[in-house]
mmCIF file of C-alpha atoms in Angstrom:
data_model
loop_
_atom_site.group_PDB
_atom_site.id
_atom_site.type_symbol
_atom_site.label_atom_id
_atom_site.label_comp_id
_atom_site.label_asym_id
_atom_site.label_seq_id
_atom_site.Cartn_x
_atom_site.Cartn_y
_atom_site.Cartn_z
ATOM 1 C CA MET A 122 -30.772 8.941 -16.320
ATOM 2 C CA GLY A 123 -27.472 8.148 -14.695
ATOM 3 C CA ARG A 124 -24.107 7.948 -16.380
ATOM 4 C CA PHE A 125 -23.752 4.278 -15.343
ATOM 5 C CA ASP A 126 -27.269 3.053 -15.913
ATOM 6 C CA GLY A 127 -27.236 -0.725 -16.751
ATOM 7 C CA GLN A 128 -23.628 -1.248 -15.616
ATOM 8 C CA LEU A 129 -22.546 -3.887 -13.133
ATOM 9 C CA VAL A 130 -19.456 -2.559 -11.450
ATOM 10 C CA LEU A 131 -17.052 -4.189 -9.008
ATOM 11 C CA VAL A 132 -15.113 -1.828 -6.725
ATOM 12 C CA THR A 133 -12.283 -3.339 -4.662
ATOM 13 C CA GLY A 134 -11.154 -1.864 -1.351
ATOM 14 C CA ALA A 135 -14.592 -0.270 -1.269
ATOM 15 C CA ALA A 136 -15.255 -0.418 2.504
ATOM 16 C CA SER A 137 -13.585 2.946 3.055
ATOM 17 C CA GLY A 138 -11.727 5.802 1.458
ATOM 18 C CA ILE A 139 -11.568 6.173 -2.269
ATOM 19 C CA GLY A 140 -13.306 2.863 -2.835
ATOM 20 C CA GLU A 141 -16.239 3.865 -0.649
ATOM 21 C CA ALA A 142 -16.605 7.213 -2.319
ATOM 22 C CA THR A 143 -16.474 5.580 -5.780
ATOM 23 C CA ALA A 144 -19.049 2.928 -4.879
ATOM 24 C CA ARG A 145 -21.402 5.606 -3.620
ATOM 25 C CA LEU A 146 -20.994 7.714 -6.779
ATOM 26 C CA LEU A 147 -21.532 4.782 -9.103
ATOM 27 C CA GLN A 148 -24.612 3.610 -7.263
ATOM 28 C CA ARG A 149 -26.092 7.131 -7.386
ATOM 29 C CA GLU A 150 -25.406 7.252 -11.070
ATOM 30 C CA GLY A 151 -27.399 4.103 -11.822
ATOM 31 C CA ALA A 152 -24.874 1.291 -11.589
ATOM 32 C CA LYS A 153 -25.405 -1.946 -9.758
ATOM 33 C CA VAL A 154 -22.370 -1.971 -7.489
ATOM 34 C CA VAL A 155 -20.492 -4.925 -6.018
ATOM 35 C CA ILE A 156 -18.437 -3.836 -3.001
ATOM 36 C CA ALA A 157 -15.380 -6.006 -2.438
ATOM 37 C CA ASP A 158 -13.129 -5.815 0.636
ATOM 38 C CA ILE A 159 -11.644 -7.829 3.468
ATOM 39 C CA ASP A 160 -13.347 -5.620 6.061
ATOM 40 C CA ASP A 161 -16.604 -7.560 6.074
ATOM 41 C CA ALA A 162 -18.278 -5.474 8.802
ATOM 42 C CA ARG A 163 -17.769 -2.078 7.139
ATOM 43 C CA GLY A 164 -18.285 -3.433 3.635
ATOM 44 C CA ALA A 165 -21.626 -5.071 4.534
ATOM 45 C CA VAL A 166 -22.883 -1.935 6.324
ATOM 46 C CA LEU A 167 -22.036 0.209 3.306
ATOM 47 C CA ALA A 168 -23.624 -2.233 0.903
ATOM 48 C CA ASP A 169 -26.900 -2.173 2.967
ATOM 49 C CA GLU A 170 -26.823 1.597 3.157
ATOM 50 C CA ILE A 171 -26.517 2.271 -0.574
ATOM 51 C CA GLY A 172 -28.311 -0.813 -1.931
ATOM 52 C CA ALA A 173 -25.243 -2.531 -3.270
ATOM 53 C CA LYS A 174 -23.959 -6.142 -2.942
ATOM 54 C CA TYR A 175 -21.006 -7.052 -0.721
ATOM 55 C CA VAL A 176 -18.462 -9.785 -1.371
ATOM 56 C CA HIS A 177 -15.423 -10.724 0.610
ATOM 57 C CA LEU A 178 -12.302 -10.522 -1.570
ATOM 58 C CA ASP A 179 -8.655 -10.805 -0.686
ATOM 59 C CA VAL A 180 -7.133 -9.332 -3.834
ATOM 60 C CA THR A 181 -3.912 -11.299 -3.309
ATOM 61 C CA ASP A 182 -5.855 -14.582 -3.770
ATOM 62 C CA SER A 183 -6.077 -15.489 -7.433
ATOM 63 C CA ALA A 184 -8.630 -18.273 -6.858
ATOM 64 C CA ALA A 185 -10.818 -15.868 -4.959
ATOM 65 C CA TRP A 186 -10.615 -13.388 -7.820
ATOM 66 C CA ARG A 187 -11.821 -16.043 -10.301
ATOM 67 C CA SER A 188 -14.679 -17.017 -8.030
ATOM 68 C CA VAL A 189 -15.909 -13.405 -7.645
ATOM 69 C CA VAL A 190 -15.650 -12.613 -11.335
ATOM 70 C CA ASP A 191 -17.249 -15.844 -12.485
ATOM 71 C CA ALA A 192 -20.228 -15.236 -10.190
ATOM 72 C CA GLN A 193 -21.452 -12.164 -12.091
ATOM 73 C CA SER A 194 -21.242 -10.653 -15.566
ATOM 74 C CA LEU A 195 -19.314 -7.549 -14.698
ATOM 75 C CA THR A 196 -19.165 -4.710 -17.228
ATOM 76 C CA MET A 197 -16.796 -2.433 -15.322
ATOM 77 C CA CYS A 198 -14.366 -2.558 -12.429
ATOM 78 C CA VAL A 199 -12.423 -0.130 -10.252
ATOM 79 C CA LEU A 200 -9.291 -1.875 -9.036
ATOM 80 C CA ASN A 201 -8.718 0.266 -6.002
ATOM 81 C CA ALA A 202 -7.565 -1.911 -3.084
ATOM 82 C CA GLY A 203 -4.079 -0.930 -1.859
ATOM 83 C CA VAL A 204 -1.860 -0.555 1.190
ATOM 84 C CA GLY A 205 0.869 1.850 2.222
ATOM 85 C CA ALA A 206 4.249 1.358 3.880
ATOM 86 C CA ARG A 207 6.726 3.649 5.582
ATOM 87 C CA PHE A 208 10.058 3.007 7.183
ATOM 88 C CA ALA A 209 12.797 5.015 8.786
ATOM 89 C CA ASP A 210 15.836 2.902 7.868
ATOM 90 C CA LEU A 211 15.967 0.553 4.800
ATOM 91 C CA ARG A 212 18.364 -1.715 6.716
ATOM 92 C CA GLU A 213 15.545 -2.484 9.138
ATOM 93 C CA VAL A 214 12.778 -3.273 6.681
ATOM 94 C CA PRO A 215 11.545 -6.895 7.029
ATOM 95 C CA ASP A 216 10.875 -9.009 3.989
ATOM 96 C CA ALA A 217 7.267 -9.334 5.025
ATOM 97 C CA LEU A 218 6.570 -5.619 4.663
ATOM 98 C CA PHE A 219 7.896 -5.459 1.116
ATOM 99 C CA GLU A 220 6.089 -8.637 0.110
ATOM 100 C CA HIS A 221 2.765 -7.536 1.548
ATOM 101 C CA VAL A 222 2.819 -4.221 -0.297
ATOM 102 C CA MET A 223 3.754 -5.858 -3.572
ATOM 103 C CA ASP A 224 1.200 -8.641 -3.143
ATOM 104 C CA VAL A 225 -1.662 -6.250 -2.610
ATOM 105 C CA ASN A 226 -0.695 -3.277 -4.797
ATOM 106 C CA VAL A 227 0.811 -5.193 -7.722
ATOM 107 C CA GLY A 228 -0.391 -8.778 -7.401
ATOM 108 C CA GLY A 229 -3.952 -7.628 -6.764
ATOM 109 C CA ILE A 230 -3.938 -5.588 -9.942
ATOM 110 C CA PHE A 231 -2.465 -8.429 -11.995
ATOM 111 C CA TYR A 232 -4.945 -11.047 -10.744
ATOM 112 C CA GLY A 233 -7.883 -8.670 -11.114
ATOM 113 C CA THR A 234 -6.954 -7.642 -14.656
ATOM 114 C CA ARG A 235 -6.398 -11.238 -15.710
ATOM 115 C CA GLU A 236 -9.719 -12.553 -14.384
ATOM 116 C CA LEU A 237 -11.700 -9.549 -15.646
ATOM 117 C CA PHE A 238 -10.173 -10.029 -19.053
ATOM 118 C CA ARG A 239 -11.129 -13.679 -19.144
ATOM 119 C CA SER A 240 -14.711 -12.569 -18.506
ATOM 120 C CA MET A 241 -14.949 -9.393 -20.541
ATOM 121 C CA ALA A 242 -12.941 -10.388 -23.650
ATOM 122 C CA GLY A 243 -15.102 -10.247 -26.719
ATOM 123 C CA ARG A 244 -18.109 -8.596 -25.022
ATOM 124 C CA GLY A 245 -16.289 -5.454 -23.843
ATOM 125 C CA GLY A 246 -15.597 -3.849 -20.485
ATOM 126 C CA ARG A 247 -13.947 -0.977 -18.674
ATOM 127 C CA ILE A 248 -11.332 -1.078 -15.909
ATOM 128 C CA SER A 249 -10.018 1.854 -13.931
ATOM 129 C CA VAL A 250 -7.035 1.310 -11.627
ATOM 130 C CA THR A 251 -6.074 3.405 -8.598
ATOM 131 C CA ALA A 252 -2.372 4.124 -8.949
ATOM 132 C CA SER A 253 -0.792 7.225 -7.373
ATOM 133 C CA MET A 254 1.207 10.366 -8.016
ATOM 134 C CA ALA A 255 3.874 8.336 -6.262
ATOM 135 C CA GLY A 256 3.976 6.176 -9.392
ATOM 136 C CA ILE A 257 5.118 8.993 -11.687
ATOM 137 C CA ALA A 258 7.295 10.997 -9.257
ATOM 138 C CA LYS A 259 9.852 9.961 -6.634
ATOM 139 C CA HIS A 260 8.170 9.333 -3.301
ATOM 140 C CA THR A 261 10.899 9.530 -0.713
ATOM 141 C CA GLN A 262 8.549 9.197 2.187
ATOM 142 C CA SER A 263 7.367 5.746 1.108
ATOM 143 C CA PRO A 264 9.686 4.161 -1.511
ATOM 144 C CA ILE A 265 8.183 0.676 -1.430
ATOM 145 C CA TYR A 266 4.697 2.114 -1.980
ATOM 146 C CA GLY A 267 6.063 4.303 -4.762
ATOM 147 C CA ALA A 268 7.747 1.358 -6.438
ATOM 148 C CA SER A 269 4.521 -0.654 -6.334
ATOM 149 C CA LYS A 270 2.660 2.186 -8.023
ATOM 150 C CA TRP A 271 5.282 2.578 -10.711
ATOM 151 C CA ALA A 272 4.767 -1.102 -11.416
ATOM 152 C CA VAL A 273 0.969 -0.587 -11.650
ATOM 153 C CA ILE A 274 1.347 2.252 -14.154
ATOM 154 C CA GLY A 275 3.809 0.204 -16.231
ATOM 155 C CA TRP A 276 1.334 -2.696 -16.157
ATOM 156 C CA VAL A 277 -1.640 -0.578 -17.301
ATOM 157 C CA ARG A 278 0.280 1.028 -20.119
ATOM 158 C CA ALA A 279 1.824 -2.199 -21.369
ATOM 159 C CA ILE A 280 -1.265 -4.460 -21.131
ATOM 160 C CA ALA A 281 -3.756 -1.945 -22.550
ATOM 161 C CA PRO A 282 -3.220 -2.767 -26.275
ATOM 162 C CA SER A 283 -3.896 -6.495 -25.926
ATOM 163 C CA LEU A 284 -6.978 -5.876 -23.772
ATOM 164 C CA GLU A 285 -8.254 -3.242 -26.253
ATOM 165 C CA SER A 286 -8.000 -5.762 -29.129
ATOM 166 C CA GLU A 287 -10.742 -7.732 -27.291
ATOM 167 C CA GLY A 288 -12.876 -4.700 -26.479
ATOM 168 C CA VAL A 289 -11.669 -4.134 -22.918
ATOM 169 C CA LEU A 290 -10.350 -0.632 -22.024
ATOM 170 C CA ILE A 291 -8.055 -0.033 -18.995
ATOM 171 C CA ASN A 292 -6.815 3.250 -17.584
ATOM 172 C CA ALA A 293 -4.970 4.307 -14.459
ATOM 173 C CA LEU A 294 -5.732 7.129 -12.080
ATOM 174 C CA CYS A 295 -3.007 8.910 -10.036
ATOM 175 C CA PRO A 296 -4.364 10.864 -7.119
ATOM 176 C CA GLY A 297 -2.286 13.232 -5.032
ATOM 177 C CA LEU A 298 -2.693 13.249 -1.269
ATOM 178 C CA VAL A 299 -6.220 12.080 -0.388
ATOM 179 C CA ASP A 300 -8.080 12.257 2.945
ATOM 180 C CA THR A 301 -8.445 8.523 3.476
ATOM 181 C CA PRO A 302 -7.484 5.979 6.180
ATOM 182 C CA ILE A 303 -4.249 5.151 4.310
ATOM 183 C CA LEU A 304 -2.797 8.407 5.809
ATOM 184 C CA GLY A 305 -3.371 7.032 9.298
ATOM 185 C CA PRO A 306 -5.403 8.550 12.127
ATOM 186 C CA GLY A 307 -5.372 12.360 11.739
ATOM 187 C CA GLY A 308 -3.056 12.066 8.815
ATOM 188 C CA ALA A 309 -4.972 14.403 6.523
ATOM 189 C CA ASP A 310 -5.037 17.149 9.164
ATOM 190 C CA ARG A 311 -1.321 16.781 9.782
ATOM 191 C CA MET A 312 -0.729 17.141 6.085
ATOM 192 C CA ARG A 313 -2.875 20.264 5.925
ATOM 193 C CA ASN A 314 -1.015 21.744 8.941
ATOM 194 C CA MET A 315 2.200 21.207 7.031
ATOM 195 C CA GLY A 316 0.816 23.335 4.206
ATOM 196 C CA LEU A 317 0.102 20.383 1.918
ATOM 197 C CA LYS A 318 -3.025 20.266 -0.235
ATOM 198 C CA VAL A 319 -5.264 17.260 0.323
ATOM 199 C CA LEU A 320 -7.978 15.940 -1.932
ATOM 200 C CA ASP A 321 -11.433 14.823 -0.829
ATOM 201 C CA ALA A 322 -12.166 11.201 -1.727
ATOM 202 C CA ASP A 323 -15.279 12.323 -3.650
ATOM 203 C CA ALA A 324 -13.102 14.196 -6.139
ATOM 204 C CA VAL A 325 -11.130 11.002 -6.776
ATOM 205 C CA ALA A 326 -14.345 9.052 -7.227
ATOM 206 C CA GLU A 327 -15.426 11.518 -9.912
ATOM 207 C CA ALA A 328 -12.050 11.061 -11.608
ATOM 208 C CA HIS A 329 -12.615 7.290 -11.629
ATOM 209 C CA ALA A 330 -15.971 7.943 -13.301
ATOM 210 C CA HIS A 331 -14.145 9.888 -16.044
ATOM 211 C CA SER A 332 -11.596 7.079 -16.408
ATOM 212 C CA LEU A 333 -14.306 4.445 -16.761
ATOM 213 C CA LEU A 334 -16.211 6.484 -19.374
ATOM 214 C CA SER A 335 -13.099 7.422 -21.410
ATOM 215 C CA GLU A 336 -12.856 6.066 -24.900
ATOM 216 C CA ARG A 337 -9.093 5.950 -24.485
ATOM 217 C CA SER A 338 -7.115 2.990 -23.142
ATOM 218 C CA GLY A 339 -3.742 2.844 -21.478
ATOM 219 C CA SER A 340 -4.124 6.432 -20.322
ATOM 220 C CA VAL A 341 -2.831 7.714 -16.999
ATOM 221 C CA PHE A 342 -4.925 10.460 -15.470
ATOM 222 C CA THR A 343 -3.782 12.645 -12.539
ATOM 223 C CA ILE A 344 -6.032 14.277 -9.977
ATOM 224 C CA GLN A 345 -4.584 16.794 -7.513
ATOM 225 C CA ALA A 346 -6.079 19.306 -5.084
ATOM 226 C CA GLU A 347 -6.548 22.694 -6.747
ATOM 227 C CA LEU A 348 -5.199 21.375 -10.066
ATOM 228 C CA GLY A 349 -8.030 19.128 -11.078
ATOM 229 C CA LEU A 350 -8.009 16.281 -13.556
ATOM 230 C CA ALA A 351 -5.391 15.906 -16.335
ATOM 231 C CA GLU A 352 -3.920 13.238 -18.557
ATOM 232 C CA HIS A 353 -0.236 12.618 -17.951
ATOM 233 C CA GLU A 354 1.860 12.525 -21.090
ATOM 234 C CA PHE A 355 4.662 9.946 -21.438
ATOM 235 C CA LYS A 356 7.462 9.965 -23.974
ATOM 236 C CA ASP A 357 9.350 6.837 -24.938
ATOM 237 C CA PRO A 358 13.158 7.139 -24.889
ATOM 238 C CA ALA A 359 14.893 7.694 -28.206
ATOM 239 C CA GLY A 360 15.604 4.402 -29.892
ATOM 240 C CA TYR A 361 13.096 2.451 -27.826
ATOM 241 C CA GLN A 362 11.816 -0.549 -29.825
ATOM 242 C CA GLY A 363 9.052 -1.838 -27.556
#
C-alpha cells in the first residue's frame, strides 16, 4: 500500500527539478499523477516513463488553469512551478524581468489556488506550495525572487482559514538550496565549492509528501541540507488585529 493510493495529484513545473522528483515519488506511492509544464518534450517523456499523464500548462494563464482543473477531479496538487531572477544593478532591471517573476511565482499560485478551490470546496483536497527559504529570510542575491516567495508565504498563511472551512488544506514548503536547473548549468557544484550545503531534489519531494499528508493548514515547513524538515513558527506583531 502506498501513502497516496487513490489520489489524483497535479504537479506543476514537473518536467524537471523538484517537480519531477515529486511526481516520481507520488507515482511510486500509488497516486495517479498529472504532470503539468510548458516543456512539452521533457514533460511527455517523464509521463511516459513513470506512467503518468502530461498536460501543457502555462501557470500564468488563468483560463488554462480552469481548463486543466475542470478536466479531472483532482484530490491534491503541488504548486511548484517557479522561475528565478538575478541582477547586478537595480537601476538596470527591465520591467519585463520583474513582471515575469511575479506572474509565474505569485500569479501562478493565485490562479492555481483559486481554480483548485472551486473544484475541491466541499469535497476536500490538499495543496502544497513550493515557496523558498528566500521567503522567510533576506535573499540579497536575488531580491525579486525573494519578494515573490514572501508573497507566496503570505498568501498561503492568509488564505488557509477560508479554504479550510470548505475542507481544503494548504501548506507551503521552503527549501534551502536545491540541486535543480533553477541554479543554472553547474550551479549546484559551484555552490558546493563555495562551501554551501545543497539539497537533493528527492529530499524536497519527500517534504512535499509530508506537507500534503499533514492535518495542519496554513503551515510553513522548511527543509535544509543537514537540518531536515521543520515547521517555521511565526509570531504576529503586538497589537495586530488581522
